[in-house]
Amino acid sequence: MKRTQKLVTWSIVILVVLVVLLMLMSNLRRSSRVVLPDTSTSAGDSAEQTSGGSAIQVVEVTPETVQAAIATLHRPEAYSRSVTVEYLWNGGSSTSEITVSASGGWSRTDRTLPDGQTRHAITNGETTYIWYNSETDVFTGPAGEISPDAEQTIPTYEDVLALAPEQIAQADYRMVSDVRCIYVETAEDDWGYVQRYWVSVDTGLLAVAERLQDGETVYRMAALTVDETAPDAKTFTLPDGMALI
């Protein structure tokens, strides 16, 4: 009788261990994918289900699902990073180095121009301040088309959300120098251009981008390292001492 009870007890223990192992293996397999709300529901339902955690499903990134995946990404509220931008043409190239800082809704870019000057720009999407080198004269005006991405001379990857599905040629997950990214490649347009994006899954920032024309790379950017520490408030102070944050 005791032998039978021991066998039953050990059978239960082994069964519990197997169940736990299966649950752990399932979680590990899911960790390499983006967790998205059910795209068959309305936006309101998706947000509600995401917060509740009861109707979330794992979705592979494909040309059909990549727009939903990118829509879940959010850029950090505060960060600093360096961006390298390269333009290429037959027989030559040009490279710009840009330092970017963001905090409190403000974004600052310090960009080295081909003529050696440094262009400083601070904007909150409504008002923009621009000055050059160590000058004290500052241009102030409505932001208009002067967005942080435009000042960094990088493509706005969120434009992918506006593409027709047939304009997305390829989409998947890719690693770039240990940075986990969602990769998107557009179909060649009427002018022979193809746009490639590598968007960091961890920060929601564009890590790498390329633009090709007729199969030749004409533009490339890279910003693989991000510091999510809030920049010093002095970063958003104008030459005349006016503090913006």
Short mmCIF file of C-alpha atoms in Angstrom, two decimals:
data_model
loop_
_atom_site.label_atom_id
_atom_site.label_comp_id
_atom_site.label_asym_id
_atom_site.label_seq_id
_atom_site.Cartn_x
_atom_site.Cartn_y
_atom_site.Cartn_z
CA MET A 1 0.00 0.00 0.00
CA LYS A 2 2.80 2.40 0.99
CA ARG A 3 4.66 1.56 -2.22
CA THR A 4 1.56 2.42 -4.25
CA GLN A 5 1.14 5.76 -2.42
CA LYS A 6 4.78 6.63 -3.08
CA LEU A 7 4.38 5.86 -6.77
CA VAL A 8 1.27 8.06 -6.96
CA THR A 9 3.06 10.89 -5.11
CA TRP A 10 6.11 10.76 -7.41
CA SER A 11 3.85 10.63 -10.47
CA ILE A 12 2.15 13.85 -9.36
CA VAL A 13 5.50 15.54 -8.68
CA ILE A 14 6.85 14.56 -12.11
CA LEU A 15 3.64 15.77 -13.78
CA VAL A 16 3.88 19.17 -12.04
CA VAL A 17 7.56 19.54 -13.08
CA LEU A 18 6.69 18.74 -16.71
CA VAL A 19 3.89 21.32 -16.74
CA VAL A 20 6.21 24.01 -15.32
CA LEU A 21 8.90 23.17 -17.90
CA LEU A 22 6.40 23.40 -20.74
CA MET A 23 5.21 26.82 -19.51
CA LEU A 24 8.80 28.12 -19.28
CA MET A 25 9.63 26.86 -22.80
CA SER A 26 6.50 28.53 -24.15
CA ASN A 27 7.47 31.88 -22.59
CA LEU A 28 11.01 31.64 -24.00
CA ARG A 29 9.70 31.00 -27.49
CA ARG A 30 7.43 34.04 -27.27
CA SER A 31 10.16 36.41 -26.07
CA SER A 32 11.59 36.88 -29.57
CA ARG A 33 8.35 38.28 -30.95
CA VAL A 34 6.43 41.51 -30.54
CA VAL A 35 3.26 41.26 -28.49
CA LEU A 36 0.38 42.95 -30.28
CA PRO A 37 -3.30 43.45 -29.56
CA ASP A 38 -5.77 41.57 -31.73
CA THR A 39 -5.92 43.67 -34.92
CA SER A 40 -9.42 42.39 -35.68
CA THR A 41 -10.82 44.53 -32.85
CA SER A 42 -11.43 48.25 -32.79
CA ALA A 43 -8.77 50.64 -31.47
CA GLY A 44 -10.68 51.11 -28.24
CA ASP A 45 -11.10 47.40 -27.68
CA SER A 46 -7.42 46.78 -28.42
CA ALA A 47 -6.25 49.31 -25.86
CA GLU A 48 -8.60 47.89 -23.25
CA GLN A 49 -7.53 44.33 -23.90
CA THR A 50 -3.86 45.24 -23.84
CA SER A 51 -4.15 46.81 -20.39
CA GLY A 52 -6.11 43.84 -19.13
CA GLY A 53 -3.71 41.35 -20.67
CA SER A 54 -6.45 38.85 -21.46
CA ALA A 55 -6.73 39.16 -25.23
CA ILE A 56 -3.14 39.80 -26.30
CA GLN A 57 -1.74 37.55 -29.01
CA VAL A 58 1.74 37.07 -30.41
CA VAL A 59 2.10 38.14 -34.03
CA GLU A 60 4.97 37.44 -36.40
CA VAL A 61 6.25 40.48 -38.29
CA THR A 62 5.36 40.14 -41.96
CA PRO A 63 4.44 42.66 -44.67
CA GLU A 64 0.83 42.15 -43.57
CA THR A 65 1.42 42.71 -39.83
CA VAL A 66 4.37 45.13 -39.70
CA GLN A 67 2.19 48.26 -39.66
CA ALA A 68 0.39 46.97 -36.56
CA ALA A 69 3.76 46.13 -34.98
CA ILE A 70 5.21 49.59 -35.62
CA ALA A 71 2.03 51.23 -34.30
CA THR A 72 2.77 49.70 -30.87
CA LEU A 73 6.23 51.29 -30.60
CA HIS A 74 6.85 54.48 -28.62
CA ARG A 75 9.91 56.69 -28.63
CA PRO A 76 11.47 57.53 -25.24
CA GLU A 77 10.37 60.79 -23.64
CA ALA A 78 14.00 61.60 -22.82
CA TYR A 79 17.19 60.42 -24.50
CA SER A 80 20.45 61.43 -26.15
CA ARG A 81 22.24 59.85 -29.09
CA SER A 82 24.59 60.51 -32.00
CA VAL A 83 23.47 60.01 -35.59
CA THR A 84 25.72 59.51 -38.60
CA VAL A 85 24.20 60.35 -41.98
CA GLU A 86 25.92 59.61 -45.28
CA TYR A 87 24.94 60.67 -48.80
CA LEU A 88 26.50 58.74 -51.66
CA TRP A 89 26.78 59.44 -55.36
CA ASN A 90 28.96 58.37 -58.27
CA GLY A 91 32.51 59.24 -57.35
CA GLY A 92 31.86 60.73 -53.96
CA SER A 93 30.06 60.94 -50.64
CA SER A 94 29.23 63.37 -47.83
CA THR A 95 28.91 62.58 -44.13
CA SER A 96 27.19 64.53 -41.35
CA GLU A 97 27.38 63.95 -37.61
CA ILE A 98 24.34 64.95 -35.57
CA THR A 99 23.91 65.02 -31.81
CA VAL A 100 20.31 64.63 -30.66
CA SER A 101 18.79 65.34 -27.23
CA ALA A 102 15.13 65.05 -26.25
CA SER A 103 13.32 65.87 -23.02
CA GLY A 104 10.04 67.34 -21.85
CA GLY A 105 8.57 67.50 -25.34
CA TRP A 106 11.58 69.44 -26.66
CA SER A 107 14.16 68.12 -29.11
CA ARG A 108 17.59 69.59 -29.83
CA THR A 109 19.86 68.76 -32.76
CA ASP A 110 23.42 69.94 -33.29
CA ARG A 111 24.37 69.17 -36.88
CA THR A 112 27.72 69.64 -38.58
CA LEU A 113 27.18 71.00 -42.10
CA PRO A 114 29.39 70.25 -45.14
CA ASP A 115 30.90 73.77 -44.94
CA GLY A 116 32.06 73.13 -41.37
CA GLN A 117 29.41 75.20 -39.62
CA THR A 118 27.28 73.74 -36.83
CA ARG A 119 23.54 74.25 -37.00
CA HIS A 120 21.73 74.19 -33.66
CA ALA A 121 17.97 73.71 -33.58
CA ILE A 122 15.54 73.30 -30.69
CA THR A 123 11.86 72.62 -31.29
CA ASN A 124 8.79 71.38 -29.46
CA GLY A 125 6.78 70.88 -32.62
CA GLU A 126 5.19 74.32 -32.34
CA THR A 127 8.07 76.77 -31.99
CA THR A 128 11.57 76.36 -33.39
CA TYR A 129 14.81 78.13 -32.46
CA ILE A 130 17.80 77.99 -34.83
CA TRP A 131 21.31 79.44 -34.60
CA TYR A 132 24.76 78.67 -35.98
CA ASN A 133 28.10 78.01 -34.31
CA SER A 134 28.50 80.17 -31.18
CA GLU A 135 26.42 83.06 -32.51
CA THR A 136 23.95 84.79 -30.21
CA ASP A 137 21.44 85.69 -32.94
CA VAL A 138 18.64 83.13 -32.86
CA PHE A 139 15.93 82.64 -35.46
CA THR A 140 12.54 82.00 -33.86
CA GLY A 141 9.47 80.90 -35.76
CA PRO A 142 6.65 78.39 -36.07
CA ALA A 143 7.92 74.83 -36.36
CA GLY A 144 5.97 74.15 -39.54
CA GLU A 145 7.83 71.43 -41.44
CA ILE A 146 10.88 71.70 -39.17
CA SER A 147 10.38 68.46 -37.29
CA PRO A 148 13.04 66.77 -35.14
CA ASP A 149 13.42 64.06 -37.80
CA ALA A 150 13.84 66.68 -40.51
CA GLU A 151 16.56 68.41 -38.48
CA GLN A 152 18.32 65.08 -38.05
CA THR A 153 17.93 64.52 -41.82
CA ILE A 154 16.51 61.06 -41.15
CA PRO A 155 13.33 59.50 -42.54
CA THR A 156 10.26 59.36 -40.34
CA TYR A 157 9.68 55.61 -40.12
CA GLU A 158 6.08 56.12 -38.96
CA ASP A 159 5.34 56.98 -42.61
CA VAL A 160 5.21 53.21 -43.06
CA LEU A 161 1.81 53.32 -41.35
CA ALA A 162 0.40 55.30 -44.27
CA LEU A 163 1.66 52.91 -46.96
CA ALA A 164 -0.70 50.70 -48.91
CA PRO A 165 0.05 47.03 -48.05
CA GLU A 166 1.31 46.33 -51.57
CA GLN A 167 3.99 49.02 -51.11
CA ILE A 168 5.66 46.93 -48.38
CA ALA A 169 7.95 44.41 -50.04
CA GLN A 170 9.53 42.80 -46.98
CA ALA A 171 9.25 42.88 -43.19
CA ASP A 172 10.73 40.77 -40.38
CA TYR A 173 12.91 40.88 -37.26
CA ARG A 174 16.64 41.55 -37.61
CA MET A 175 19.60 42.14 -35.31
CA VAL A 176 21.92 45.06 -36.05
CA SER A 177 25.00 45.17 -33.77
CA ASP A 178 23.02 43.58 -30.92
CA VAL A 179 20.07 45.94 -31.45
CA ARG A 180 16.78 44.07 -31.94
CA CYS A 181 14.92 45.68 -34.83
CA ILE A 182 11.79 45.49 -36.90
CA TYR A 183 12.94 45.61 -40.52
CA VAL A 184 10.79 47.11 -43.27
CA GLU A 185 11.63 47.41 -46.96
CA THR A 186 9.41 49.25 -49.42
CA ALA A 187 8.77 48.21 -52.98
CA GLU A 188 10.59 50.20 -55.66
CA ASP A 189 8.62 53.31 -56.58
CA ASP A 190 8.18 54.98 -59.99
CA TRP A 191 11.50 56.83 -59.56
CA GLY A 192 13.42 53.69 -58.71
CA TYR A 193 13.68 54.39 -54.96
CA VAL A 194 13.56 51.75 -52.22
CA GLN A 195 13.49 52.69 -48.53
CA ARG A 196 14.80 50.38 -45.80
CA TYR A 197 14.16 50.88 -42.09
CA TRP A 198 15.57 49.13 -39.01
CA VAL A 199 13.51 50.28 -36.00
CA SER A 200 14.66 49.35 -32.50
CA VAL A 201 12.12 47.19 -30.68
CA ASP A 202 13.50 48.36 -27.33
CA THR A 203 13.52 52.15 -27.86
CA GLY A 204 11.12 52.71 -30.76
CA LEU A 205 13.81 54.83 -32.43
CA LEU A 206 15.09 54.44 -35.97
CA ALA A 207 18.44 52.65 -35.63
CA VAL A 208 19.47 52.30 -39.28
CA ALA A 209 18.01 53.42 -42.60
CA GLU A 210 19.00 53.19 -46.23
CA ARG A 211 17.65 54.63 -49.45
CA LEU A 212 18.44 52.95 -52.74
CA GLN A 213 17.90 54.22 -56.27
CA ASP A 214 17.99 51.67 -59.07
CA GLY A 215 19.70 49.25 -56.69
CA GLU A 216 22.47 51.66 -55.61
CA THR A 217 22.65 53.04 -52.05
CA VAL A 218 22.33 56.84 -52.13
CA TYR A 219 21.63 57.47 -48.43
CA ARG A 220 22.50 55.75 -45.18
CA MET A 221 22.03 56.62 -41.49
CA ALA A 222 22.98 54.85 -38.30
CA ALA A 223 22.35 55.56 -34.60
CA LEU A 224 22.81 52.32 -32.68
CA THR A 225 23.54 53.65 -29.19
CA VAL A 226 20.93 55.47 -27.10
CA ASP A 227 21.30 56.99 -23.63
CA GLU A 228 17.86 57.23 -22.03
CA THR A 229 19.08 59.43 -19.19
CA ALA A 230 17.31 62.80 -19.22
CA PRO A 231 19.65 65.44 -20.72
CA ASP A 232 20.76 68.37 -18.56
CA ALA A 233 18.31 71.28 -18.67
CA LYS A 234 21.16 73.49 -19.94
CA THR A 235 20.93 71.57 -23.20
CA PHE A 236 17.67 73.42 -23.87
CA THR A 237 18.94 76.88 -23.00
CA LEU A 238 19.27 79.46 -25.78
CA PRO A 239 22.46 81.54 -26.32
CA ASP A 240 20.85 84.52 -24.55
CA GLY A 241 20.29 82.41 -21.42
CA MET A 242 16.59 81.72 -21.94
CA ALA A 243 15.73 78.29 -20.52
CA LEU A 244 13.08 76.36 -22.44
CA ILE A 245 12.55 73.61 -19.86
#
